[in-house]
CSV table of C-alpha atoms and ligand atoms in Angstrom, one decimal:
chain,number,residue,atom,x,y,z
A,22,UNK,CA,25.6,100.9,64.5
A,23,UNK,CA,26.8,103.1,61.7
A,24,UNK,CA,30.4,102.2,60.7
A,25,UNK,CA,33.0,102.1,58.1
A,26,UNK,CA,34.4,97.7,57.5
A,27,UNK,CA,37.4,97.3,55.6
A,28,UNK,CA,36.7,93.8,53.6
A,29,UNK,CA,39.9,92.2,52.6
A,30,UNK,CA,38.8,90.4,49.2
A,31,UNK,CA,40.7,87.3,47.3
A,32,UNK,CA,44.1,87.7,45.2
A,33,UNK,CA,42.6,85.0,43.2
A,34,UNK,CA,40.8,82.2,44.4
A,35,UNK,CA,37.2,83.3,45.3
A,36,UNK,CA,37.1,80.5,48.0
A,37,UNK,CA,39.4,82.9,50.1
A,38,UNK,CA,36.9,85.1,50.8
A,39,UNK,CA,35.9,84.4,54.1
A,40,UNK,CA,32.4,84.1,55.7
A,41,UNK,CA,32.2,87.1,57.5
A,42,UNK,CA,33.2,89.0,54.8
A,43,UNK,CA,30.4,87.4,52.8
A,44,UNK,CA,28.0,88.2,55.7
A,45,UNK,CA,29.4,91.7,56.0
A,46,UNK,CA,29.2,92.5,52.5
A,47,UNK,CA,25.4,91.3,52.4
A,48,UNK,CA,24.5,93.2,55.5
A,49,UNK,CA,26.2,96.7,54.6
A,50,UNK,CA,23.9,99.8,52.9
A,51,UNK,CA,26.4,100.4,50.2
A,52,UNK,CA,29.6,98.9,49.3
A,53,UNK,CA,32.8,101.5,48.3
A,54,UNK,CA,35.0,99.8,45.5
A,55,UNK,CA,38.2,100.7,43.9
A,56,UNK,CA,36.4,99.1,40.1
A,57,UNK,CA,33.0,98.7,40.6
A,58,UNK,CA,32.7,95.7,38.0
A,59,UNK,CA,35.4,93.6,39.5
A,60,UNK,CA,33.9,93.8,42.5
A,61,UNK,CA,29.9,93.3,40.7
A,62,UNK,CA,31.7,90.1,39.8
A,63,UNK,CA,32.7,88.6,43.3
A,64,UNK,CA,29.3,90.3,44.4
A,65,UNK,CA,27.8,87.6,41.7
A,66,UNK,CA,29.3,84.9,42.8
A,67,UNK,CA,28.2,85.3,46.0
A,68,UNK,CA,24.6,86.1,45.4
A,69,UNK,CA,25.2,89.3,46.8
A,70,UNK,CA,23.4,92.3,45.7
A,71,UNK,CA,24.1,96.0,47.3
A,72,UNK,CA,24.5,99.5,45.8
A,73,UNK,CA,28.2,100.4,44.9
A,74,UNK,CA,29.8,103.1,44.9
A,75,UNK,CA,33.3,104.1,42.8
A,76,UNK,CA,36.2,104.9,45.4
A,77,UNK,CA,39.6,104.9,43.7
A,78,UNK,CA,43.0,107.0,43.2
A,79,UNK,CA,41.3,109.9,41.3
A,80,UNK,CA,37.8,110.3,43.1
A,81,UNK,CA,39.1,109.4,46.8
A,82,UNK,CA,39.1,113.5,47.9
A,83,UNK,CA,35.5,114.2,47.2
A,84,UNK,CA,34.1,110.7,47.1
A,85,UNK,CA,35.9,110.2,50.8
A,86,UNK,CA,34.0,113.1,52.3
A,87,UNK,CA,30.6,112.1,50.9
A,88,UNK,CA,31.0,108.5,52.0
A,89,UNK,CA,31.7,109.9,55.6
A,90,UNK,CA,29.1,111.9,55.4
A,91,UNK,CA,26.7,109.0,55.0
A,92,UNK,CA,27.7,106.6,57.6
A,93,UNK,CA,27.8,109.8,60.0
A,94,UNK,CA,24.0,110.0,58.7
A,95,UNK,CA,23.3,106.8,60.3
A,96,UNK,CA,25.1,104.0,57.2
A,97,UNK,CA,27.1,101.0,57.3
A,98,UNK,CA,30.0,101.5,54.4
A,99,UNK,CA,32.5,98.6,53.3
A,100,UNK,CA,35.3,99.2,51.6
A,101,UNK,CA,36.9,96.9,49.1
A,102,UNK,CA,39.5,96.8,46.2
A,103,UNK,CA,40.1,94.7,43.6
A,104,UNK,CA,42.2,92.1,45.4
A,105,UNK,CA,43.7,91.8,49.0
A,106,UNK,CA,43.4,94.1,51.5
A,107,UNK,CA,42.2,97.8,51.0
A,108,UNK,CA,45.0,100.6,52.3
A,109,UNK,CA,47.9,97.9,51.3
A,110,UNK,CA,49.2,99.7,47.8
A,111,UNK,CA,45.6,100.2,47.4
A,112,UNK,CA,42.5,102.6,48.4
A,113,UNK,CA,41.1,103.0,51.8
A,114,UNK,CA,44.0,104.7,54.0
A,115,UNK,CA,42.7,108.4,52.9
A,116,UNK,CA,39.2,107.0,53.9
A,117,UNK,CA,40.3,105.3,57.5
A,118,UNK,CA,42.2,109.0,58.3
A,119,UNK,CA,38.5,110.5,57.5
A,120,UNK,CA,36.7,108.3,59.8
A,121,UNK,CA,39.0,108.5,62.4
A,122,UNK,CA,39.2,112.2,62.5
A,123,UNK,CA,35.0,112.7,62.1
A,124,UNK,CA,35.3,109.9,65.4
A,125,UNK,CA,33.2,107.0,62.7
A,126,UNK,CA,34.3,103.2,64.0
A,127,UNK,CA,36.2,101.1,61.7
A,128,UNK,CA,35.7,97.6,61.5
A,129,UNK,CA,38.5,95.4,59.7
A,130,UNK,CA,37.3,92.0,58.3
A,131,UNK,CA,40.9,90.7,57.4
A,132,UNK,CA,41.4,88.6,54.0
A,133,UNK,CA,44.6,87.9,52.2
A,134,UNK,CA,47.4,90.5,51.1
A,135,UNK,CA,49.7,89.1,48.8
A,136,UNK,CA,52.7,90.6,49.9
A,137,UNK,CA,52.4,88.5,53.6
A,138,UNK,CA,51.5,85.6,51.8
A,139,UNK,CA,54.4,86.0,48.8
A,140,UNK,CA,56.6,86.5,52.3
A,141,UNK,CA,55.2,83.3,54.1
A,142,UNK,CA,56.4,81.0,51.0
A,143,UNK,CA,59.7,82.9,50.2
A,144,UNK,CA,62.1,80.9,52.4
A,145,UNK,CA,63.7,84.0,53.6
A,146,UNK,CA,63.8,85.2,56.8
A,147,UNK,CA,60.3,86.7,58.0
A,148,UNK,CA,60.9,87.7,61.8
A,149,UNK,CA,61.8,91.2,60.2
A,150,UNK,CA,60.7,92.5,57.3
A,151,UNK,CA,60.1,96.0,55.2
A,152,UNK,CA,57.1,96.4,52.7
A,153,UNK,CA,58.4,98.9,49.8
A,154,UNK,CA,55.5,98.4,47.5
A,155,UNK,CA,55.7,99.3,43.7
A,156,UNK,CA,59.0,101.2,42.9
A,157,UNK,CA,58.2,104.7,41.2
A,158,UNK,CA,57.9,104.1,37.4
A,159,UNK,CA,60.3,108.2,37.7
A,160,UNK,CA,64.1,106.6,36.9
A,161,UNK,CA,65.1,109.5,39.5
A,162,UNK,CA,62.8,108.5,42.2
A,163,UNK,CA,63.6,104.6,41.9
A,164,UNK,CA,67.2,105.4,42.4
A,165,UNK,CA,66.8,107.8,45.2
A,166,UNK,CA,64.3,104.5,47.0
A,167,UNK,CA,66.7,102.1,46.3
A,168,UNK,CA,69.8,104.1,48.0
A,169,UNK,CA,67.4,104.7,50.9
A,170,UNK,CA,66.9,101.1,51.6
A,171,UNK,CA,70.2,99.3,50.4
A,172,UNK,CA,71.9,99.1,53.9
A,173,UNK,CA,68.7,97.8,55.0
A,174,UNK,CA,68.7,94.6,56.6
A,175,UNK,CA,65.1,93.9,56.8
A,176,UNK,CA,63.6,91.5,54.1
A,177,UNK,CA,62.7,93.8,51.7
A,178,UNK,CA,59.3,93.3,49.6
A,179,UNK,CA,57.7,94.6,46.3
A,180,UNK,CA,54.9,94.6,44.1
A,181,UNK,CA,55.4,94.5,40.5
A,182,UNK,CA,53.9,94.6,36.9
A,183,UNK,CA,54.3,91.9,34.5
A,184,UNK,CA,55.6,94.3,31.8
A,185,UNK,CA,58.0,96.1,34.3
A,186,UNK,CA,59.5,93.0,35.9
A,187,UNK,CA,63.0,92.9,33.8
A,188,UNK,CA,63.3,96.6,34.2
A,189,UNK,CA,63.2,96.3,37.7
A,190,UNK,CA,65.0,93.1,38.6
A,191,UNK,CA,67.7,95.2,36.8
A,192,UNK,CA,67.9,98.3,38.9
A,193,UNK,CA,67.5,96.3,42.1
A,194,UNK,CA,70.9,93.9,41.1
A,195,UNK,CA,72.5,97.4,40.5
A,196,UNK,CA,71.5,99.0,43.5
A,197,UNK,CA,71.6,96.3,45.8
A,198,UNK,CA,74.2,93.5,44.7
A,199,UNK,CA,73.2,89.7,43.7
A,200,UNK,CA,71.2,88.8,46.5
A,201,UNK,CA,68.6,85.6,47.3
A,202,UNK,CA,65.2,86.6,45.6
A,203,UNK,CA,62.0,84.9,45.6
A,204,UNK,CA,59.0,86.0,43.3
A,205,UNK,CA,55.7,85.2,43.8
A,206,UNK,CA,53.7,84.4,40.6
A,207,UNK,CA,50.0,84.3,40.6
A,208,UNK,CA,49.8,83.4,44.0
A,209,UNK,CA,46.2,81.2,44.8
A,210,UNK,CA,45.5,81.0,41.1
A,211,UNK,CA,45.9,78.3,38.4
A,212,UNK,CA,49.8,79.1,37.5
A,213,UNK,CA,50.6,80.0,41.1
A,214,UNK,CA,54.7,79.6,41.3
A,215,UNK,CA,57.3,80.5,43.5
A,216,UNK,CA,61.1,81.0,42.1
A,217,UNK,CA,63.6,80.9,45.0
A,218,UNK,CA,67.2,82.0,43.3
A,219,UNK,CA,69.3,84.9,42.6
A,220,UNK,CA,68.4,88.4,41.1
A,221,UNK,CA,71.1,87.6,39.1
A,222,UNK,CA,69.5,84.6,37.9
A,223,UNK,CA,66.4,86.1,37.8
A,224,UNK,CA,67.4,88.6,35.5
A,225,UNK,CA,69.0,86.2,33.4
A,226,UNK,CA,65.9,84.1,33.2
A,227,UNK,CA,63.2,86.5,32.6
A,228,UNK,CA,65.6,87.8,29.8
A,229,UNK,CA,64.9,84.3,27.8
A,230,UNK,CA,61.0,83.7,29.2
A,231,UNK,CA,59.2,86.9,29.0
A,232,UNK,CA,57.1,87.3,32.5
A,233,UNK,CA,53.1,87.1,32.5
A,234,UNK,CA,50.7,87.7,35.8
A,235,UNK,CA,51.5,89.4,38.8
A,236,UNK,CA,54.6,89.5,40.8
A,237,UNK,CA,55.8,89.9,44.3
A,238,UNK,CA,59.5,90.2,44.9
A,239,UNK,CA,60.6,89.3,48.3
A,240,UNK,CA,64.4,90.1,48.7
A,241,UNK,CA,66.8,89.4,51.5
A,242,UNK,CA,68.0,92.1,53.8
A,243,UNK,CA,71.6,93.8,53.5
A,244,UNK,CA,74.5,91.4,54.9
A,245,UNK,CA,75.3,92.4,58.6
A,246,UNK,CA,78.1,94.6,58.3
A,247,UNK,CA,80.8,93.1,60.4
A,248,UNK,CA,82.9,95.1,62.9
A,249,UNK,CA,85.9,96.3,62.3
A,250,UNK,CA,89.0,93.8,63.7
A,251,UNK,CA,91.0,95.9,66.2
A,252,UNK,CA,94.5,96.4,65.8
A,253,UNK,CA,96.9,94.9,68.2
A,254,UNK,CA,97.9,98.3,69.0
A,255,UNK,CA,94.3,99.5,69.2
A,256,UNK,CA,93.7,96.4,71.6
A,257,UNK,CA,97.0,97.4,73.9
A,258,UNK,CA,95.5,100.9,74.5
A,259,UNK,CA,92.4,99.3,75.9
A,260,UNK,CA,94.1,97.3,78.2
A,261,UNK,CA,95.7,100.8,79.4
A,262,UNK,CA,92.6,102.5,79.5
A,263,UNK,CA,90.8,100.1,81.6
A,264,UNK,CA,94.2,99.7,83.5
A,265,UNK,CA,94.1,103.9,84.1
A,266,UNK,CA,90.5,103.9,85.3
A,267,UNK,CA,91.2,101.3,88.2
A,268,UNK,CA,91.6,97.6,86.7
A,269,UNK,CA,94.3,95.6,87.3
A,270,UNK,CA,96.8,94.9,84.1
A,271,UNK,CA,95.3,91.6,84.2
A,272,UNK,CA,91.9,91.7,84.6
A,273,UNK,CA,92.3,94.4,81.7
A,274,UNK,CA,94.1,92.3,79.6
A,275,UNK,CA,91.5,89.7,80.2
A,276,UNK,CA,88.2,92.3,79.0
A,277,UNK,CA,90.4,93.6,76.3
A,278,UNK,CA,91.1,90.1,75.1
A,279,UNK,CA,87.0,89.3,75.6
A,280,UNK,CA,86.4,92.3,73.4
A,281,UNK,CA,88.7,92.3,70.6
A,282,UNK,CA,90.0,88.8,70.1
A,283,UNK,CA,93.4,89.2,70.9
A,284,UNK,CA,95.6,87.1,73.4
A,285,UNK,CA,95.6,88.0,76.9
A,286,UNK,CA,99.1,86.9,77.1
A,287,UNK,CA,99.7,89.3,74.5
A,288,UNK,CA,98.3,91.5,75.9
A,289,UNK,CA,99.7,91.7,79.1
A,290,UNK,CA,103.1,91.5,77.8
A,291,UNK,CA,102.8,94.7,75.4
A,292,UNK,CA,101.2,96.6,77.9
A,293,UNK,CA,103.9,95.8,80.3
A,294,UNK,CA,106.1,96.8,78.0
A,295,UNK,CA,104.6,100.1,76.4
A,296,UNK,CA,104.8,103.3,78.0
A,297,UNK,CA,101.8,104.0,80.0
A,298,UNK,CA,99.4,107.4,78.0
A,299,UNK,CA,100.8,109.4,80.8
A,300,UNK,CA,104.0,108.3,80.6
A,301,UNK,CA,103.7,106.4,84.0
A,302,UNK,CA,104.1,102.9,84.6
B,426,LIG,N1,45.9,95.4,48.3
B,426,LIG,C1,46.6,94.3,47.6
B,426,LIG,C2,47.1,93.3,48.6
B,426,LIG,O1,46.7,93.4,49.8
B,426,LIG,O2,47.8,92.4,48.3
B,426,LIG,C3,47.6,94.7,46.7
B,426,LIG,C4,47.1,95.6,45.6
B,426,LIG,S1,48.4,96.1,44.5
B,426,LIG,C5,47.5,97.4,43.6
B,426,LIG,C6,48.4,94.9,43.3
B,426,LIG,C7,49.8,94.1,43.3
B,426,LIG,O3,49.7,93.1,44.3
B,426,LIG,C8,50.1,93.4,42.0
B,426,LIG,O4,50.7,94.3,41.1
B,426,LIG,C9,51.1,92.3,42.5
B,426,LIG,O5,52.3,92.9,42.7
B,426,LIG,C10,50.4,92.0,43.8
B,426,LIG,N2,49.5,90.9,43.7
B,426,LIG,C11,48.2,90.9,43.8
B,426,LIG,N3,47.6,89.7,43.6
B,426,LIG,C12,48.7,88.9,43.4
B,426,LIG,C13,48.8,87.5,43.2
B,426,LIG,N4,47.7,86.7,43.2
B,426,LIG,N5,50.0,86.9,43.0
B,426,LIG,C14,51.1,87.7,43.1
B,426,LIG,N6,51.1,89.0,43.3
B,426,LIG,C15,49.8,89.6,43.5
């Protein structure tokens, strides 16, 4: 049946391209790539041969409706990139909104993504995390991202450029404070490396060994903000809150104590001894 797959292709090493995406890149009609000749190349490899069509940033509005138009007429499309998954900082989510509005199936045969992967070896906490992709190469628009996101508590992640690395490493100690870092290097290829330190470290180090391949930066989230301590005062008038909606004084004493640290004893004995709100006792 007529269909759109999403092939997720190798960030490197060709031996990550899985066997169904080999079988369903030899069994499509036509294959949508972001660079046609990267992806001739892991066609090659694989002995696969299959008509290709361009589908990147500049050609995705007309080439979009003309590849949904086919697999309407009865075609099976995949889509790949150059590496990792399509949609992910890369072509393909202007095409899946197509197909899903024309009602056209869509298949996903998974394959790496470098930023899960650069996340799985970072060391830093991965139960909750927030993908932020490349930071806008607009000054304005990188600073206006960054104070979006620098409360955030989520492990932050970002794709970068070689050439841009320093650059950014800067802005992000600015906007964010010295904070654990780990960047991803070439991840599945020959000079794979992972560098768990500081950004202030980082910046320090890429100052003195200019960067080369590509880069994810995984970043620990904002430190949790702790609560405010209560004053003893502020403590005392919750004992006589809870006291004036129906508590004992010391069962309030004891829940104020529970909730802001203070003494029950203390407590007790200054509200004893303070006027009560309403001037009762
Ligand atoms: N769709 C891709 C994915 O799922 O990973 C991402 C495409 S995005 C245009 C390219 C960026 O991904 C690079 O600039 C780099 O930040 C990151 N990247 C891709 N391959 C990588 C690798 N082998 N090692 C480290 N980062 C990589």
């Amino acid at each position: 049946m007529s269909r759109l797959y999403l092939v997720g292709t190798p960030i490197g090493n060709l031996g990550d391209l899985s066997p169904r995406a080999v079988e369903v890149l030899g069994s499509v009609d036509f294959i949508a790539a972001e660079d046609t000749r990267v992806t001739l190349k892991l066609l090659n490899h694989f002995g696969i041969k299959k008509p290709l069509v361009s589908y990147y940033a500049h050609n995705l509005r007309e080439r979009g409706q003309e590849i949904v138009a086919r697999i309407l007429a009865g075609e099976r499309c995949a889509i790949v990139t150059d590496a990792g998954m399509p949609c992910i900082s890369d072509p393909g989510e202007d095409l899946v909104r197509l197909c899903a509005e024309a009602g056209v199936p869509v298949e996903t045969v998974p394959g790496p993504s470098a930023a899960v992967t650069a996340l799985a070896a970072s060391g830093l906490p991965t139960s909750r995390f927030a993908f932020e992709g490349f930071l806008s190469v607009k000054r304005s628009s990188r600073i206006e991202h960054l104070a979006q996101i620098k409360d955030d508590p989520h492990t932050l992640i970002f794709y970068e450029a070689p050439h841009k690395l320093l650059a950014t490493l800067n802005d992000l100690l600015e906007a964010l404070g010295d904070r654990r870092i780990s960047l991803a290097r070439e991840l599945t290829k020959l000079h794979e490396e992972v560098r768990r330190t500081t950004l202030s470290e980082a910046v320090t180090w890429y100052t003195g060994h200019p960067p080369r391949g590509e880069f994810v930066l995984v970043i620990e989230g904002a430190p949790a903000q702790p609560d405010e301590p209560s004053t003893l005062e502020e403590a005392v008038a919750l004992v006589q809150a809870l006291a004036a909606g129906g508590m004992s004084l010391s069962d309030a004493a004891k829940e104020a104590a529970r909730q802001t640290g203070h003494k029950k004893g203390e407590l007790y004995k200054r509200a004893l001894e303070a006027p009560a709100p309403d001037g009762k006792r």
